[in-house]
């Protein structure tokens, strides 16, 4: 059974990536639903300069890494997804780290998103019901062809555009004076808050693992768009929310991102935070489907079967909703995620030496 | 069919797991709080929380029900309310928070607002008002225009705010108090048990979270005019020995300049520019232009006097609701604190500039 995607015509390189399709794909790979749960308490302790400095460093590293690993990614795709008889240890490790990092990104997203759903909206719905509701669409989409996943991201992106104005409504409460307490000297207190948002920076590289035929040309178009989007999201994170809530309120709330949306009310809607929370349901599903599709391709390449891989991804999504129940679970997977993402990129840097299958 | 059956089963499973199946509750079984009123218990630490909610269904004997408990804090209180009530309590629909005199005089409003802020279900956009006397007297009232007191109060406050007569204060703003920004002034209401109604009684100006001074209705309106909150504001000034001059202000622009005095003190120059539409009878004679200018100068002098008076009163009480002592955040925290600390001893010079935008009946 040939499970790799080399024989399919519905690949990224076969699809004309227009500006809209490109934006949609980049959006789901970069902006994940757990972004709403950005942990600001560390930020309130360290101040905005620390947050900006930390993100700026990560951003520069990502820009450099994205371009340095552009060709290695292309080779990696051919190497690990392509028809191969035997793989080197290096290739096996790269494959394993890809699966692990994509899988952990899914775990982080769904555990955080499910926790927010339970906290703000579905107080009485049991974990398994939330998990199954999110897992079924992910399973359904992850087993599709790449081109179908791409079309799905576009369809979901339309819904996101509809919810976009809600993002700007709370700015009526924005005050420069709220930033007064946040403009101290940079300190390292912000570091514990960073691992959960690290994968934001790896959205662009993750896209390149989607397809064994994703050419360097496609990659060159994807990466700048993704990096621009990351920059935009960071402006929203560091300017909008602290300017509305202020230092002291940032420090005492676990989900200031959700509180940001609660600060305003649309007539007849009452709770804007729920509009955003449910608008992000399709982000959670489509981002996990894109990541899950990558895993399905990777596992398909080693003969596990795409269907089986999609089921595994769905189980992962459902199981993620139970992670916040495990004592200390959140810290553990944040650290694991950071390690997996760093390891993946280290492997990518050494891949040029690996055998290619042109 | 063999392929369709599993897909149908998955579809049915998806439908059964949808959130509504678990979180759906009939409206008759809900106690949706519209108003929460807070007083301090006689021991000075516990809170007396009084809530009111509309009743639904055929068996309801009254359109509203009022419940009250004494608890250590807000979360504890809401838990107790859930325990005491047969219905499922919903706190996310609160539109008005009423602070009793014991609460706002104790200076615990920020603490209370932050207890509400950290709850995921409480609305941050609900109006906050201070009450003269006990807040617990307000929920049982049945005002003549609307028998649900929360809605009556919400509508009246909304109307007054649209007219620029009272400030609009929500829970978020109270929770943010204490940070280096403008102080708050919160509308004040007075329950009238005999009429089963509410009266608007002015506002309470705070200084860093502590109550500083109570402003009457006219002072509150003057302050909203200065702050630019009022989209239009009527004013009537009396000419000495002549007829009254009246007009409507349409635009307000306030400039604040902080200067260091030679003696080391702080001087704050405040200039407000008002656009005025005179509502005096129109005189088309040659002398009417001069007359218009004279009338504008009368109003200008009146506005300057009233503005100076209210700003001096607030400064003496160390309350800064206009943010006259708020410096740019880029000046640094130390500078911001220093300016705020010197505000009470500053010299405030206020000047109103009135420009006649039009003449005629309004």
XYZ file of C-alpha atoms in Angstrom:
720
model
C 0.000 0.000 0.000
C 1.426 3.283 -1.033
C 0.427 5.787 1.558
C 2.750 8.549 0.718
C 1.413 11.471 -1.231
C 3.844 11.404 -4.094
C 1.272 9.968 -6.421
C -1.441 12.499 -5.672
C -2.141 15.424 -7.913
C -3.738 17.486 -5.139
C -0.532 18.875 -3.757
C 0.478 22.354 -2.762
C 2.710 22.764 -5.748
C -0.089 21.606 -8.050
C -2.478 24.191 -6.661
C -2.169 27.788 -7.740
C -1.758 29.561 -4.421
C -3.518 32.873 -4.962
C -3.188 35.668 -2.408
C -6.352 34.656 -0.577
C -5.555 30.938 -0.457
C -2.047 31.774 0.655
C -3.303 34.046 3.434
C -5.821 31.439 4.600
C -3.231 28.685 4.739
C -0.691 30.848 6.485
C -3.332 32.058 8.957
C -4.338 28.581 10.145
C -0.733 27.510 10.483
C 0.268 30.586 12.464
C -2.679 31.808 14.492
C -3.870 28.989 16.710
C -6.827 28.970 19.042
C -4.630 28.759 22.145
C -3.340 32.232 21.358
C -6.445 33.485 23.196
C -4.934 31.915 26.302
C -1.609 33.781 26.066
C -0.286 33.807 29.621
C 0.302 37.456 30.424
C 1.022 37.167 34.162
C 4.731 36.766 33.406
C 4.456 39.816 31.196
C 2.897 41.898 33.955
C 5.795 40.940 36.208
C 8.524 41.704 33.702
C 6.957 44.547 31.744
C 6.308 45.133 28.077
C 9.938 45.863 27.084
C 10.879 42.354 28.237
C 8.018 40.835 26.280
C 8.900 42.814 23.171
C 12.584 41.989 23.515
C 11.886 38.283 23.994
C 9.502 38.147 21.055
C 11.819 40.205 18.896
C 14.700 37.790 19.571
C 12.465 34.813 18.785
C 11.245 36.606 15.670
C 14.755 37.268 14.374
C 15.752 33.651 15.055
C 12.638 32.481 13.173
C 13.323 34.760 10.196
C 16.898 33.495 9.956
C 15.927 29.855 10.595
C 13.094 29.982 8.060
C 15.347 31.121 5.261
C 18.331 28.991 6.270
C 16.126 25.887 6.433
C 14.162 26.645 3.257
C 16.113 24.270 1.018
C 16.686 21.712 3.823
C 12.905 21.531 4.283
C 12.423 20.822 0.624
C 15.047 18.073 0.817
C 13.569 16.761 4.030
C 10.190 16.421 2.392
C 11.611 14.447 -0.481
C 13.735 12.483 1.892
C 11.141 11.435 4.445
C 7.973 11.402 2.380
C 9.490 10.170 -0.859
C 9.599 6.505 -1.944
C 12.613 5.186 -0.155
C 13.971 1.787 0.657
C 16.089 2.563 3.637
C 16.519 5.708 5.670
C 19.512 6.910 7.573
C 19.326 7.342 11.343
C 19.341 11.093 10.786
C 16.268 10.860 8.572
C 14.400 8.653 11.015
C 15.148 11.094 13.822
C 14.009 14.026 11.674
C 10.797 12.190 10.863
C 10.192 11.390 14.529
C 10.842 14.973 15.602
C 8.442 16.290 12.941
C 5.682 13.991 14.203
C 6.445 14.873 17.831
C 6.508 18.646 17.311
C 3.339 18.681 15.197
C 1.638 16.382 17.704
C 2.625 18.557 20.653
C 1.381 21.658 18.858
C -2.003 19.898 18.564
C -1.916 18.909 22.230
C -1.114 22.453 23.395
C -3.784 23.996 21.223
C -6.587 21.638 22.171
C -5.833 21.377 25.855
C -5.754 25.186 26.194
C -8.774 25.729 23.964
C -10.880 23.069 25.699
C -9.974 24.550 29.077
C -11.105 28.002 27.902
C -14.338 26.529 26.562
C -15.056 24.950 29.930
C -14.084 28.082 31.857
C -16.075 30.631 29.876
C -18.914 28.826 28.141
C -19.561 25.120 28.583
C -19.529 24.802 32.369
C -21.501 21.580 32.472
C -20.378 19.776 29.330
C -18.095 16.854 30.207
C -14.528 16.708 28.885
C -15.109 13.762 26.623
C -17.992 15.494 24.835
C -15.871 18.591 24.121
C -13.021 16.333 22.991
C -15.172 14.212 20.657
C -16.879 17.268 19.150
C -13.496 18.729 18.218
C -11.886 15.411 17.239
C -14.431 14.262 14.654
C -13.964 17.186 12.213
C -10.194 16.986 12.691
C -10.267 13.270 11.810
C -12.492 13.939 8.798
C -10.277 16.686 7.401
C -6.859 15.228 8.249
C -7.460 12.201 5.998
C -8.254 14.359 2.976
C -5.884 15.262 0.183
C -3.701 18.308 0.665
C -5.732 20.329 -1.812
C -8.947 19.575 0.109
C -7.307 20.690 3.349
C -6.315 23.899 1.610
C -9.896 24.529 0.437
C -11.207 23.826 3.913
C -8.831 26.392 5.392
C -10.191 28.955 2.941
C -13.801 28.201 3.877
C -13.008 28.536 7.579
C -11.036 31.689 6.951
C -14.209 33.397 5.681
C -15.775 32.831 9.110
C -12.721 34.359 10.746
C -13.039 37.494 8.632
C -16.621 37.893 9.853
C -15.445 37.823 13.467
C -12.538 40.212 12.823
C -14.329 43.498 13.762
C -14.930 42.146 17.274
C -11.160 42.205 17.756
C -11.096 46.002 17.557
C -14.224 46.819 19.562
C -12.545 46.860 23.013
C -10.116 49.556 21.840
C -12.578 52.150 23.155
C -11.228 51.205 26.596
C -7.593 51.512 25.499
C -5.606 54.040 27.570
C -1.960 54.984 27.225
C -1.878 55.423 30.991
C -2.548 51.684 31.401
C 0.898 51.081 29.998
C 2.602 53.216 32.688
C 3.277 50.317 35.036
C 4.392 48.103 32.173
C 7.239 50.220 30.914
C 9.910 49.191 33.393
C 13.360 47.875 32.767
C 13.600 44.561 30.878
C 13.977 41.487 33.073
C 13.984 37.733 32.628
C 10.674 37.308 34.474
C 8.914 37.032 31.116
C 10.712 33.821 30.125
C 8.307 31.365 31.825
C 5.476 32.906 29.793
C 7.194 32.279 26.472
C 7.133 28.484 25.775
C 3.373 28.377 25.119
C 3.696 30.919 22.320
C 6.900 29.501 20.839
C 5.031 27.404 18.318
C 3.558 30.594 16.878
C 6.964 31.136 15.320
C 7.117 27.662 13.856
C 3.874 27.978 11.913
C 5.656 28.879 8.689
C 8.196 26.031 8.820
C 5.373 23.622 9.763
C 3.605 24.503 6.523
C 6.589 23.307 4.544
C 6.235 19.846 5.981
C 2.759 19.481 4.548
C 3.746 18.322 1.157
C 6.499 16.303 -0.380
C 6.304 18.385 -3.520
C 6.197 21.791 -1.862
C 8.842 23.498 -3.888
C 11.250 26.117 -2.701
C 9.267 28.597 -4.815
C 6.076 27.925 -2.856
C 8.011 28.119 0.381
C 9.469 31.462 -0.584
C 5.947 32.826 -0.903
C 4.659 31.249 2.299
C 7.368 32.314 4.704
C 7.216 36.126 4.293
C 3.419 36.056 4.599
C 3.590 33.948 7.759
C 6.253 36.152 9.313
C 4.240 39.289 8.540
C 1.238 37.712 10.211
C 3.273 36.773 13.287
C 4.449 40.386 13.503
C 0.849 41.600 13.339
C -0.299 39.165 16.017
C 2.530 40.294 18.260
C 1.462 43.916 17.931
C -2.030 42.881 18.978
C -0.633 40.916 21.928
C 1.685 43.596 23.215
C -0.296 46.759 22.544
C -4.007 46.015 22.547
C -4.611 43.807 25.573
C -2.232 45.498 28.089
C -3.499 48.926 26.985
C -7.059 47.933 27.810
C -6.507 45.963 31.008
C -3.400 47.520 32.545
C -0.687 45.858 34.591
C -2.604 44.910 37.704
C -5.485 43.276 35.874
C -3.073 41.392 33.593
C -1.436 39.861 36.621
C -4.549 38.467 38.283
C -6.341 36.836 35.350
C -5.404 33.499 33.800
C -6.903 34.403 30.404
C -6.529 38.180 29.852
C -7.113 37.629 26.132
C -10.670 36.541 26.867
C -11.143 39.390 29.361
C -10.106 41.806 26.621
C -13.180 40.779 24.641
C -15.415 41.000 27.708
C -14.686 44.704 28.094
C -17.197 45.685 25.463
C -20.681 44.643 24.491
C -22.443 44.564 21.131
C -26.192 45.220 21.372
C -28.111 41.937 21.329
C -24.929 39.884 21.633
C -24.016 40.594 25.266
C -20.914 38.420 25.411
C -18.362 39.234 22.730
C -15.877 36.838 24.297
C -18.137 33.944 23.368
C -18.361 35.178 19.766
C -14.584 35.090 19.562
C -14.297 31.821 21.486
C -16.622 30.022 19.093
C -15.165 31.785 16.051
C -11.875 30.239 17.117
C -13.420 26.761 17.131
C -12.808 26.564 13.402
C -9.258 27.830 13.925
C -8.711 25.029 16.446
C -10.145 22.467 14.063
C -8.480 23.678 10.882
C -5.069 24.276 12.474
C -5.146 20.803 14.013
C -6.316 19.357 10.722
C -3.390 20.982 8.906
C -0.929 19.739 11.533
C -2.682 16.361 11.630
C -2.480 16.160 7.863
C 1.285 16.675 8.161
C 1.466 13.855 10.700
C -0.705 11.642 8.483
C 1.691 12.216 5.601
C 4.697 11.518 7.782
C 3.227 8.349 9.252
C 1.935 7.356 5.823
C 5.496 7.542 4.582
C 6.558 4.860 7.038
C 3.676 2.593 6.041
C 1.243 3.207 8.908
C -1.551 4.328 6.580
C -3.128 7.739 6.306
C -6.485 6.583 7.684
C -4.855 5.117 10.772
C -2.806 8.285 11.219
C -5.923 10.468 11.004
C -7.584 8.324 13.683
C -4.459 8.676 15.841
C -4.582 12.470 15.437
C -8.278 12.531 16.376
C -7.571 10.470 19.500
C -4.766 12.905 20.321
C -7.205 15.830 20.019
C -9.787 14.142 22.249
C -7.160 13.113 24.807
C -5.726 16.661 24.897
C -8.877 17.946 26.547
C -8.035 15.879 29.659
C -4.488 17.232 30.053
C -5.428 20.265 32.198
C -6.878 17.758 34.676
C -3.435 16.195 35.246
C -1.553 17.941 38.088
C 1.464 19.712 36.640
C 0.490 18.538 33.145
C 0.485 21.986 31.625
C 4.068 22.817 32.640
C 5.242 19.430 31.415
C 3.834 19.708 27.924
C 4.891 23.331 27.564
C 8.491 22.321 28.233
C 8.150 19.214 26.026
C 6.779 21.341 23.214
C 9.614 23.837 23.397
C 12.180 21.008 23.336
C 10.472 19.246 20.410
C 10.305 22.431 18.349
C 13.939 23.276 18.971
C 15.051 19.703 18.223
C 13.093 19.690 14.958
C 14.832 22.804 13.754
C 18.231 21.522 14.807
C 17.563 18.400 12.716
C 16.542 20.511 9.786
C 19.810 22.387 9.952
C 21.816 19.172 9.647
C 19.582 17.598 6.982
C 21.453 19.095 3.988
C 23.988 16.356 4.541
C 21.248 13.751 4.256
C 20.573 11.716 1.150
C 18.053 13.225 -1.243
C 15.700 11.488 -3.591
C 15.493 13.715 -6.597
C -24.742 1.770 2.105
C -21.786 0.109 3.783
C -19.862 3.376 3.506
C -22.822 5.581 4.374
C -23.694 3.844 7.636
C -20.442 4.653 9.500
C -20.690 8.255 8.302
C -24.255 8.512 9.560
C -23.203 7.046 12.899
C -20.418 9.614 13.174
C -22.888 12.374 12.338
C -25.289 11.197 15.050
C -22.409 10.986 17.550
C -21.352 14.526 16.629
C -24.914 15.800 17.148
C -25.228 14.153 20.551
C -21.948 15.626 21.768
C -22.837 19.171 20.764
C -22.660 21.538 23.689
C -26.350 22.393 23.883
C -27.222 18.924 25.108
C -25.430 19.539 28.384
C -25.524 23.291 28.877
C -29.103 23.844 27.775
C -31.399 24.948 30.628
C -35.050 26.032 30.332
C -35.391 29.736 31.083
C -38.010 29.050 33.794
C -35.342 27.203 35.782
C -32.860 30.055 35.681
C -32.286 32.871 38.136
C -30.670 35.423 35.804
C -29.364 38.166 38.059
C -29.833 41.621 36.563
C -28.651 43.650 39.535
C -26.175 42.960 42.323
C -26.200 45.316 45.329
C -23.387 45.319 47.883
C -23.295 46.490 51.519
C -20.827 45.876 54.295
C -22.027 43.655 57.143
C -21.965 45.137 60.681
C -18.680 43.307 61.393
C -17.072 45.557 58.744
C -15.521 42.766 56.692
C -18.267 40.521 55.315
C -20.396 41.534 52.337
C -24.162 41.608 52.194
C -25.053 40.767 48.600
C -28.578 41.397 47.370
C -29.544 40.130 43.936
C -32.640 40.562 41.869
C -33.822 38.501 38.935
C -36.930 38.342 36.759
C -39.206 35.341 37.201
C -40.621 33.469 34.233
C -43.413 30.965 33.779
C -47.095 30.705 34.664
C -46.536 30.005 38.374
C -44.562 33.204 39.034
C -46.369 35.343 41.614
C -44.199 38.439 41.102
C -42.244 39.698 38.064
C -39.053 39.928 40.106
C -37.552 38.110 43.047
C -34.965 39.519 45.423
C -32.559 37.406 47.434
C -29.851 38.382 49.895
C -27.005 36.655 51.712
C -23.985 37.532 53.846
C -20.647 36.159 52.671
C -16.912 36.613 53.061
C -16.372 37.688 49.442
C -18.130 37.867 46.097
C -17.343 34.322 44.927
C -18.433 32.908 48.261
C -21.617 34.992 48.033
C -22.491 33.766 44.548
C -21.932 30.164 45.696
C -24.239 30.734 48.660
C -26.892 32.255 46.408
C -26.722 29.120 44.256
C -27.094 26.941 47.324
C -30.052 28.908 48.665
C -31.977 29.160 45.407
C -33.891 26.283 43.830
C -33.098 27.697 40.419
C -29.761 27.686 38.625
C -28.163 31.076 39.178
C -26.708 32.908 36.174
C -24.466 35.869 36.978
C -23.447 36.742 33.428
C -26.400 39.025 32.715
C -25.840 41.617 35.452
C -26.414 45.079 33.981
C -26.094 47.202 37.133
C -23.826 46.881 40.177
C -24.939 49.040 43.117
C -22.419 49.928 45.824
C -23.927 50.796 49.178
C -22.594 53.761 51.179
C -20.796 51.437 53.604
C -18.911 49.851 50.687
C -17.839 52.968 48.778
C -16.992 54.887 51.947
C -14.780 51.990 53.084
C -12.721 52.350 49.875
C -13.155 48.677 49.012
C -14.656 49.241 45.578
C -11.526 48.229 43.670
C -11.119 45.084 45.743
C -14.740 44.175 45.082
C -14.501 44.944 41.349
C -11.420 42.773 41.065
C -13.223 39.889 42.755
C -15.861 40.274 40.029
C -13.220 40.678 37.296
C -11.561 37.319 37.939
C -14.851 35.476 37.622
C -15.287 34.263 34.044
C -19.041 34.764 34.039
C -19.604 38.275 35.426
C -20.148 41.097 32.945
C -17.427 43.762 32.931
C -19.656 46.166 31.010
C -22.374 46.448 33.675
C -22.911 49.995 35.032
C -21.552 50.769 38.489
C -23.443 53.229 40.690
C -23.025 54.350 44.277
C -26.063 54.521 46.535
C -26.858 56.803 49.440
C -27.624 54.584 52.429
C -28.025 50.844 52.047
C -27.800 49.319 48.592
C -30.011 46.446 49.737
C -32.982 48.842 49.745
C -32.782 49.249 45.964
C -33.466 45.765 44.525
C -36.956 45.457 46.095
C -38.099 48.807 44.614
C -40.689 48.832 41.847
C -40.352 52.148 39.979
C -43.512 53.325 38.241
C -42.064 53.368 34.724
C -40.615 49.849 34.807
C -41.357 47.324 37.504
C -37.961 45.625 37.160
C -35.730 48.038 39.062
C -32.509 46.944 37.349
C -33.905 47.763 33.917
C -35.401 51.051 35.117
C -32.064 52.143 36.581
C -30.153 50.965 33.529
C -32.437 52.909 31.178
C -32.343 56.097 33.266
C -28.568 56.021 33.599
C -28.235 55.368 29.874
C -30.406 58.388 29.123
C -28.493 60.651 31.503
C -25.204 59.449 30.050
C -26.323 60.096 26.492
C -27.221 63.642 27.529
C -23.851 64.068 29.166
C -25.173 64.650 32.659
C -23.463 61.727 34.398
C -20.270 59.781 33.742
C -20.473 56.274 32.331
C -18.654 53.938 34.696
C -18.464 50.186 34.235
C -16.991 47.382 36.292
C -13.780 47.265 34.253
C -13.006 50.910 35.015
C -13.492 50.350 38.734
C -11.286 47.242 38.642
C -8.541 49.307 36.984
C -8.637 51.986 39.705
C -5.422 52.461 41.577
C -3.300 52.392 38.490
C -1.697 55.634 37.441
C -4.518 57.108 35.447
C -7.527 59.332 35.863
C -9.545 58.989 39.042
C -13.154 57.959 38.745
C -16.339 59.697 39.563
C -19.311 57.412 39.880
C -23.018 58.348 39.643
C -24.840 58.518 42.952
C -28.447 57.410 43.424
C -30.815 57.678 46.308
C -33.594 55.170 47.043
C -36.963 56.670 47.978
C -38.869 53.912 49.704
C -42.102 55.867 50.015
C -42.326 56.282 46.234
C -40.714 52.906 45.558
C -38.474 54.856 43.206
C -34.924 56.086 42.712
C -33.547 59.598 42.520
C -30.358 60.639 40.813
C -28.311 62.528 43.397
C -25.021 63.530 41.740
C -21.742 61.640 41.871
C -18.906 60.528 44.130
C -15.397 61.544 43.082
C -12.643 59.162 44.158
C -8.988 59.693 44.884
C -6.863 56.606 44.138
C -9.725 54.287 44.973
C -10.809 56.117 48.117
C -13.910 58.350 48.172
C -12.802 61.980 48.121
C -15.801 64.245 47.656
C -19.511 64.056 46.867
C -20.625 66.296 43.977
C -24.197 67.463 43.605
C -26.175 67.230 40.360
C -25.068 70.623 39.035
C -21.385 70.076 39.879
C -21.520 66.696 38.181
C -22.972 68.265 35.031
C -20.243 70.951 35.087
C -17.612 68.259 35.369
C -19.031 66.266 32.458
C -18.971 69.470 30.390
C -15.293 70.042 31.224
C -14.365 66.457 30.511
C -15.942 66.478 27.069
C -18.332 63.695 27.998
C -21.342 65.856 27.261
C -22.252 65.771 23.574
C -24.316 68.922 24.198
C -25.025 70.779 27.395
C -27.450 73.567 28.130
C -26.206 76.539 30.104
C -27.950 79.607 31.375
C -26.038 82.597 32.711
C -27.621 85.669 34.182
C -26.494 89.076 32.972
C -26.226 91.512 35.822
C -29.487 93.371 35.822
C -30.391 92.008 32.410
C -32.100 89.068 30.760
C -30.680 85.560 31.067
C -28.357 84.346 28.341
C -28.615 80.704 27.411
C -27.016 78.387 24.909
C -25.988 74.873 23.996
C -22.402 73.689 23.862
C -21.586 71.438 20.984
C -17.833 70.920 21.107
C -15.295 70.826 23.899
C -11.539 70.678 23.534
C -9.455 70.803 26.665
C -5.741 71.562 26.732
C -3.645 70.898 29.823
C -0.240 72.424 30.399
C 1.872 71.585 33.444
C 4.527 74.085 34.517
C 7.084 74.164 37.302
C 6.660 77.284 39.441
C 9.742 79.234 40.637
C 8.932 78.228 44.222
C 9.093 74.512 43.262
C 5.347 74.023 43.099
C 3.313 72.643 40.241
C 1.035 74.852 38.149
C -1.580 73.356 35.871
C -3.104 75.556 33.187
C -6.343 74.170 31.813
C -8.003 75.742 28.803
C -11.306 74.487 27.447
C -12.631 75.624 24.095
C -16.382 75.442 23.774
C -18.457 75.785 20.644
C -21.648 77.607 21.602
C -24.977 77.941 19.912
C -26.772 80.890 21.523
C -30.439 80.293 22.011
C -31.395 83.913 22.624
C -33.906 85.680 20.399
C -32.318 86.729 17.099
C -31.796 90.413 16.567
C -31.038 91.404 12.965
C -30.066 94.973 13.799
C -26.560 96.337 13.206
C -25.673 96.068 16.844
C -26.557 92.383 17.076
C -22.999 91.190 16.392
C -21.636 93.206 19.292
C -24.476 91.926 21.389
C -23.611 88.322 20.474
C -20.003 88.824 21.514
C -21.079 90.349 24.797
C -23.378 87.442 25.479
C -20.598 84.979 24.658
C -18.266 86.776 27.046
C -20.870 86.559 29.801
C -21.103 82.813 29.307
C -17.314 82.576 29.037
C -16.859 84.308 32.376
C -19.535 82.144 33.935
C -17.967 78.940 32.577
C -14.512 80.002 33.756
C -15.814 80.670 37.255
C -17.710 77.417 37.499
C -14.858 75.392 36.027
C -12.341 76.956 38.404
C -14.616 76.235 41.343
C -15.124 72.572 40.526
C -11.438 71.995 39.724
C -10.383 73.644 42.997
C -12.854 71.498 44.901
C -11.521 68.318 43.302
C -7.892 69.339 43.794
C -8.460 70.086 47.452
C -9.888 66.583 47.813
C -6.935 65.123 45.833
C -9.316 63.734 43.227
C -8.229 63.918 39.590
C -11.042 62.618 37.382
C -9.921 64.728 34.406
C -6.404 63.300 34.502
C -4.739 66.710 34.950
C -1.830 65.049 36.733
C -1.482 62.121 34.315
C 1.776 62.527 32.412
C 2.853 60.590 29.338
C 3.823 56.978 30.154
C 7.079 57.583 28.349
C 8.049 60.090 31.052
C 8.606 57.148 33.398
C 6.905 55.717 36.469
C 8.797 57.899 38.959
C 7.830 61.109 37.157
C 4.188 59.974 36.897
C 4.039 59.239 40.639
C 5.737 62.503 41.520
C 3.305 64.602 39.467
C 0.343 62.753 40.943
C 1.642 63.280 44.493
C 2.073 67.037 43.902
C -1.366 67.450 42.328
C -3.121 68.215 45.619
C -0.817 71.180 46.243
C -0.760 72.433 42.665
C -2.106 75.760 41.437
C -4.822 75.184 38.899
C -5.674 78.011 36.513
C -8.756 77.396 34.466
C -9.950 79.355 31.477
C -12.955 78.727 29.275
C -12.938 80.003 25.696
C -16.319 80.284 24.081
C -16.754 80.610 20.346
C -20.221 81.333 19.038
C -21.002 78.761 16.354
C -24.506 79.975 15.679
C -27.425 81.950 16.972
C -31.037 80.927 17.131
C -33.528 78.821 18.955
C -32.311 75.326 19.783
